[in-house]
């Protein structure tokens, strides 16, 4: 919260799955809020950044997935 009480923020960890059965991308989020003239909180910025898993993590996931789905 800002000293004036008109700005605030929340942040944390985020995950995102692009396709079914794909590894989740990991990252973080940041949301900035500002108080308008009527005293209501308005979202000023909503930012989420995720990164794809490394190729080694993808290869490991694929081998585990293949082993689970063998006849």
The first five atom37 places (N, CA, C, CB, O) and aatype in JSON, in Angstrom:
{
  "aatype": [20, 20, 20, 20, 20, 20, 20, 20, 20, 20, 20, 20, 20, 20, 20, 20, 20, 20, 20, 20, 20, 20, 20, 20, 20, 20, 20, 20, 20, 20, 20, 20, 20, 20, 20, 20, 20, 20, 20, 20, 20, 20, 20, 20, 20, 20, 20, 20, 20, 20, 20, 20, 20, 20, 20, 20, 20, 20, 20, 20, 20, 20, 20, 20, 20, 20, 20, 20, 20, 20, 20],
  "atom_mask": [
    [1, 1, 1, 1, 1],
    [1, 1, 1, 1, 1],
    [1, 1, 1, 1, 1],
    [1, 1, 1, 1, 1],
    [1, 1, 1, 1, 1],
    [1, 1, 1, 1, 1],
    [1, 1, 1, 1, 1],
    [1, 1, 1, 1, 1],
    [1, 1, 1, 1, 1],
    [1, 1, 1, 1, 1],
    [1, 1, 1, 1, 1],
    [1, 1, 1, 1, 1],
    [1, 1, 1, 1, 1],
    [1, 1, 1, 1, 1],
    [1, 1, 1, 1, 1],
    [1, 1, 1, 1, 1],
    [1, 1, 1, 1, 1],
    [1, 1, 1, 1, 1],
    [1, 1, 1, 1, 1],
    [1, 1, 1, 1, 1],
    [1, 1, 1, 1, 1],
    [1, 1, 1, 1, 1],
    [1, 1, 1, 1, 1],
    [1, 1, 1, 1, 1],
    [1, 1, 1, 1, 1],
    [1, 1, 1, 1, 1],
    [1, 1, 1, 1, 1],
    [1, 1, 1, 1, 1],
    [1, 1, 1, 1, 1],
    [1, 1, 1, 1, 1],
    [1, 1, 1, 1, 1],
    [1, 1, 1, 1, 1],
    [1, 1, 1, 1, 1],
    [1, 1, 1, 1, 1],
    [1, 1, 1, 1, 1],
    [1, 1, 1, 1, 1],
    [1, 1, 1, 1, 1],
    [1, 1, 1, 1, 1],
    [1, 1, 1, 1, 1],
    [1, 1, 1, 1, 1],
    [1, 1, 1, 1, 1],
    [1, 1, 1, 1, 1],
    [1, 1, 1, 1, 1],
    [1, 1, 1, 1, 1],
    [1, 1, 1, 1, 1],
    [1, 1, 1, 1, 1],
    [1, 1, 1, 1, 1],
    [1, 1, 1, 1, 1],
    [1, 1, 1, 1, 1],
    [1, 1, 1, 1, 1],
    [1, 1, 1, 1, 1],
    [1, 1, 1, 1, 1],
    [1, 1, 1, 1, 1],
    [1, 1, 1, 1, 1],
    [1, 1, 1, 1, 1],
    [1, 1, 1, 1, 1],
    [1, 1, 1, 1, 1],
    [1, 1, 1, 1, 1],
    [1, 1, 1, 1, 1],
    [1, 1, 1, 1, 1],
    [1, 1, 1, 1, 1],
    [1, 1, 1, 1, 1],
    [1, 1, 1, 1, 1],
    [1, 1, 1, 1, 1],
    [1, 1, 1, 1, 1],
    [1, 1, 1, 1, 1],
    [1, 1, 1, 1, 1],
    [1, 1, 1, 1, 1],
    [1, 1, 1, 1, 1],
    [1, 1, 1, 1, 1],
    [1, 1, 1, 1, 1]
  ],
  "atom_positions": [
    [[0.84, -1.17, 0.0], [0.0, 0.0, 0.0], [0.89, 1.24, 0.0], [-0.96, -0.01, 1.22], [1.9, 1.29, 0.71]],
    [[0.52, 2.2, -0.78], [1.3, 3.44, -0.82], [1.0, 4.27, 0.42], [0.99, 4.24, -2.1], [0.01, 4.05, 1.11]],
    [[1.86, 5.23, 0.7], [1.68, 6.1, 1.86], [0.37, 6.87, 1.76], [2.86, 7.07, 2.0], [-0.28, 7.13, 2.78]],
    [[-0.02, 7.25, 0.55], [-1.27, 8.0, 0.35], [-2.51, 7.1, 0.41], [-1.22, 8.72, -0.99], [-3.63, 7.6, 0.5]],
    [[-2.3, 5.77, 0.36], [-3.43, 4.85, 0.42], [-4.19, 4.7, -0.87], [-4.35, 5.29, 1.47], [-5.31, 4.19, -0.88]],
    [[-3.6, 5.16, -1.98], [-4.31, 5.08, -3.25], [-3.72, 4.08, -4.23], [-4.34, 6.43, -3.89], [-4.24, 3.92, -5.34]],
    [[-2.65, 3.39, -3.85], [-2.05, 2.35, -4.67], [-1.77, 1.12, -3.81], [-0.74, 2.86, -5.35], [-1.35, 1.24, -2.65]],
    [[-2.01, -0.05, -4.38], [-1.71, -1.29, -3.7], [-1.27, -2.33, -4.7], [-2.92, -1.79, -2.9], [-1.4, -2.13, -5.91]],
    [[-0.75, -3.45, -4.22], [-0.3, -4.51, -5.12], [-0.43, -5.86, -4.46], [1.15, -4.27, -5.56], [-0.46, -5.98, -3.24]],
    [[-0.51, -6.89, -5.3], [-0.42, -8.28, -4.87], [0.52, -8.97, -5.85], [-1.85, -8.99, -4.83], [0.6, -8.58, -7.02]],
    [[1.22, -9.99, -5.38], [2.12, -10.74, -6.26], [2.22, -12.16, -5.76], [3.51, -10.08, -6.34], [1.89, -12.45, -4.61]],
    [[2.69, -13.06, -6.62], [2.85, -14.44, -6.21], [3.32, -15.31, -7.35], [1.58, -14.97, -5.65], [3.68, -14.83, -8.42]],
    [[3.3, -16.61, -7.09], [3.72, -17.58, -8.1], [2.54, -17.89, -9.02], [4.25, -18.88, -7.44], [1.38, -17.85, -8.6]],
    [[2.86, -18.21, -10.27], [1.83, -18.55, -11.26], [2.26, -19.77, -12.05], [1.57, -17.35, -12.2], [3.45, -20.0, -12.25]],
    [[1.29, -20.54, -12.49], [1.54, -21.64, -13.42], [0.54, -21.54, -14.55], [1.44, -23.02, -12.71], [-0.56, -21.0, -14.4]],
    [[0.94, -22.07, -15.69], [0.08, -22.04, -16.87], [0.31, -23.32, -17.65], [0.35, -20.78, -17.76], [1.45, -23.71, -17.89]],
    [[-0.78, -23.98, -18.06], [-0.69, -25.16, -18.9], [-1.25, -24.8, -20.26], [-1.46, -26.37, -18.27], [-2.41, -24.41, -20.39]],
    [[-0.42, -24.94, -21.29], [-0.79, -24.52, -22.64], [-1.65, -25.57, -23.33], [0.45, -24.24, -23.46], [-2.63, -25.24, -23.99]],
    [[-1.27, -26.85, -23.17], [-2.0, -27.95, -23.81], [-2.27, -29.04, -22.78], [-1.22, -28.53, -25.01], [-1.54, -29.16, -21.8]],
    [[-3.33, -29.84, -22.99], [-3.56, -30.97, -22.08], [-2.33, -31.89, -22.07], [-4.82, -31.77, -22.5], [-1.69, -32.09, -23.1]],
    [[-2.01, -32.42, -20.92], [-0.89, -33.34, -20.72], [0.48, -32.7, -20.93], [-1.02, -34.51, -21.64], [1.48, -33.41, -20.98]],
    [[0.54, -31.38, -21.04], [1.83, -30.7, -21.18], [2.31, -30.27, -19.8], [1.71, -29.46, -22.14], [1.51, -30.1, -18.88]],
    [[3.6, -30.1, -19.66], [4.14, -29.58, -18.41], [3.67, -28.15, -18.21], [5.68, -29.66, -18.4], [3.57, -27.38, -19.16]],
    [[3.4, -27.81, -16.99], [2.98, -26.45, -16.67], [4.18, -25.51, -16.76], [2.34, -26.37, -15.27], [5.29, -25.86, -16.34]],
    [[3.95, -24.34, -17.31], [4.97, -23.29, -17.28], [4.88, -22.62, -15.92], [4.78, -22.26, -18.46], [3.8, -22.49, -15.36]],
    [[6.02, -22.2, -15.4], [6.05, -21.58, -14.08], [6.57, -20.16, -14.16], [6.9, -22.4, -13.11], [7.39, -19.84, -15.03]],
    [[6.12, -19.33, -13.28], [6.57, -17.95, -13.24], [5.9, -17.2, -12.1], [6.29, -17.25, -14.56], [5.73, -17.74, -11.01]],
    [[5.54, -15.96, -12.36], [4.94, -15.14, -11.32], [3.93, -14.15, -11.87], [6.01, -14.41, -10.56], [3.81, -13.98, -13.08]],
    [[3.22, -13.51, -10.95], [2.25, -12.49, -11.35], [2.39, -11.26, -10.47], [0.81, -13.04, -11.28], [2.89, -11.34, -9.34]],
    [[1.95, -10.14, -10.99], [1.93, -8.88, -10.26], [0.66, -8.14, -10.68], [3.22, -8.02, -10.56], [0.38, -7.99, -11.87]],
    [[-0.1, -7.68, -9.7], [-1.28, -6.88, -9.98], [-1.18, -5.58, -9.19], [-2.6, -7.65, -9.62], [-0.96, -5.59, -7.98]],
    [[-1.34, -4.47, -9.89], [-1.32, -3.15, -9.26], [-2.75, -2.61, -9.25], [-0.36, -2.17, -10.01], [-3.46, -2.68, -10.25]],
    [[-3.15, -2.08, -8.11], [-4.49, -1.53, -7.94], [-4.38, -0.06, -7.57], [-5.28, -2.31, -6.85], [-3.45, 0.34, -6.87]],
    [[-5.32, 0.73, -8.06], [-5.36, 2.15, -7.67], [-6.78, 2.49, -7.25], [-4.88, 3.08, -8.85], [-7.75, 1.93, -7.77]],
    [[-6.9, 3.4, -6.32], [-8.19, 3.83, -5.83], [-8.66, 5.02, -6.66], [-8.13, 4.18, -4.32], [-7.92, 6.0, -6.81]],
    [[-9.88, 4.94, -7.2], [-10.38, 6.05, -8.01], [-10.97, 7.15, -7.1], [-11.46, 5.54, -9.01], [-10.95, 7.03, -5.88]],
    [[-11.49, 8.2, -7.71], [-12.01, 9.35, -6.97], [-13.18, 8.97, -6.06], [-12.44, 10.44, -7.94], [-13.4, 9.63, -5.04]],
    [[-13.92, 7.92, -6.42], [-15.06, 7.47, -5.61], [-14.64, 6.5, -4.5], [-16.1, 6.8, -6.51], [-15.47, 6.06, -3.71]],
    [[-13.35, 6.18, -4.44], [-12.85, 5.29, -3.4], [-12.87, 3.81, -3.78], [-13.64, 5.48, -2.17], [-12.53, 2.96, -2.96]],
    [[-13.26, 3.5, -5.02], [-13.29, 2.1, -5.47], [-11.9, 1.7, -5.99], [-14.37, 1.9, -6.58], [-11.2, 2.5, -6.6]],
    [[-11.53, 0.44, -5.73], [-10.26, -0.08, -6.24], [-10.44, -0.5, -7.69], [-9.76, -1.27, -5.38], [-11.39, -1.2, -8.03]],
    [[-9.53, -0.06, -8.54], [-9.53, -0.38, -9.97], [-8.2, -1.07, -10.31], [-9.73, 0.92, -10.84], [-7.14, -0.65, -9.85]],
    [[-8.29, -2.12, -11.11], [-7.08, -2.81, -11.55], [-6.33, -1.92, -12.54], [-7.42, -4.19, -12.18], [-6.88, -1.55, -13.57]],
    [[-5.08, -1.59, -12.23], [-4.29, -0.73, -13.09], [-3.32, -1.54, -13.96], [-3.5, 0.27, -12.24], [-3.02, -1.14, -15.08]],
    [[-2.85, -2.68, -13.46], [-1.9, -3.51, -14.2], [-2.08, -4.96, -13.77], [-0.43, -3.03, -13.98], [-2.14, -5.25, -12.57]],
    [[-2.17, -5.86, -14.73], [-2.26, -7.29, -14.46], [-1.18, -7.96, -15.3], [-3.7, -7.88, -14.78], [-1.33, -8.08, -16.52]],
    [[-0.1, -8.39, -14.68], [1.06, -8.92, -15.38], [1.35, -10.34, -14.91], [2.29, -8.01, -15.17], [1.51, -10.58, -13.71]],
    [[1.42, -11.27, -15.85], [1.81, -12.64, -15.56], [2.92, -13.03, -16.52], [0.6, -13.61, -15.67], [2.8, -12.84, -17.73]],
    [[3.99, -13.57, -15.98], [5.11, -14.01, -16.79], [5.42, -15.46, -16.44], [6.38, -13.1, -16.58], [5.65, -15.78, -15.27]],
    [[5.41, -16.34, -17.44], [5.78, -17.74, -17.23], [6.86, -18.12, -18.22], [4.55, -18.67, -17.38], [7.01, -17.49, -19.27]],
    [[7.61, -19.14, -17.88], [8.68, -19.64, -18.74], [8.44, -21.12, -19.03], [10.06, -19.43, -18.1], [8.07, -21.88, -18.14]],
    [[8.66, -21.52, -20.28], [8.56, -22.95, -20.59], [9.61, -23.74, -19.83], [8.71, -23.19, -22.11], [10.64, -23.2, -19.43]],
    [[9.32, -25.01, -19.63], [10.28, -25.9, -18.97], [11.49, -26.11, -19.89], [9.62, -27.25, -18.61], [11.39, -25.92, -21.1]],
    [[12.62, -26.49, -19.31], [13.82, -26.76, -20.1], [13.62, -28.03, -20.92], [15.06, -26.9, -19.18], [12.72, -28.82, -20.64]],
    [[14.45, -28.22, -21.92], [14.36, -29.42, -22.76], [14.58, -30.68, -21.93], [15.38, -29.35, -23.9], [13.93, -31.69, -22.17]],
    [[15.49, -30.63, -20.96], [15.73, -31.79, -20.1], [14.46, -32.15, -19.32], [16.91, -31.51, -19.12], [14.13, -33.32, -19.18]],
    [[13.75, -31.15, -18.8], [12.51, -31.41, -18.08], [11.46, -31.97, -19.02], [11.99, -30.13, -17.4], [10.7, -32.86, -18.64]],
    [[11.4, -31.46, -20.24], [10.45, -31.97, -21.23], [10.76, -33.41, -21.59], [10.45, -31.1, -22.48], [9.85, -34.23, -21.69]],
    [[12.05, -33.73, -21.8], [12.45, -35.11, -22.12], [12.09, -36.05, -20.98], [13.96, -35.18, -22.41], [11.6, -37.15, -21.22]],
    [[12.33, -35.63, -19.74], [12.0, -36.44, -18.58], [10.49, -36.67, -18.5], [12.51, -35.76, -17.28], [10.05, -37.79, -18.22]],
    [[9.71, -35.64, -18.76], [8.25, -35.76, -18.74], [7.78, -36.74, -19.82], [7.58, -34.38, -18.95], [6.92, -37.58, -19.57]],
    [[8.36, -36.63, -21.03], [7.97, -37.51, -22.13], [8.27, -38.96, -21.8], [8.68, -37.11, -23.41], [7.44, -39.83, -22.08]],
    [[9.44, -39.25, -21.22], [9.78, -40.63, -20.9], [8.86, -41.2, -19.84], [11.23, -40.73, -20.44], [8.47, -42.37, -19.91]],
    [[8.49, -40.39, -18.84], [7.55, -40.84, -17.81], [6.17, -41.07, -18.42], [7.47, -39.81, -16.67], [5.5, -42.05, -18.1]],
    [[5.75, -40.17, -19.29], [4.44, -40.28, -19.94], [4.39, -41.54, -20.8], [4.14, -39.03, -20.81], [3.4, -42.28, -20.77]],
    [[5.45, -41.78, -21.58], [5.49, -42.97, -22.44], [5.45, -44.25, -21.61], [6.75, -42.96, -23.32], [4.76, -45.21, -21.98]],
    [[6.17, -44.29, -20.48], [6.21, -45.47, -19.64], [4.84, -45.76, -19.02], [7.25, -45.31, -18.54], [4.48, -46.92, -18.82]],
    [[4.08, -44.72, -18.73], [2.76, -44.89, -18.13], [1.72, -45.38, -19.14], [2.31, -43.59, -17.5], [0.71, -45.97, -18.77]],
    [[1.98, -45.13, -20.42], [0.98, -45.44, -21.44], [1.4, -46.56, -22.37], [0.67, -44.21, -22.25], [0.93, -46.64, -23.51]],
    [[2.29, -47.42, -21.91], [2.66, -48.59, -22.71], [1.68, -49.71, -22.45], [4.1, -49.04, -22.4], [1.19, -49.87, -21.33]],
    [[1.37, -50.52, -23.5], [0.4, -51.61, -23.3], [0.93, -52.71, -22.4], [0.02, -52.21, -24.63], [0.23, -53.69, -22.14]]
  ]
}
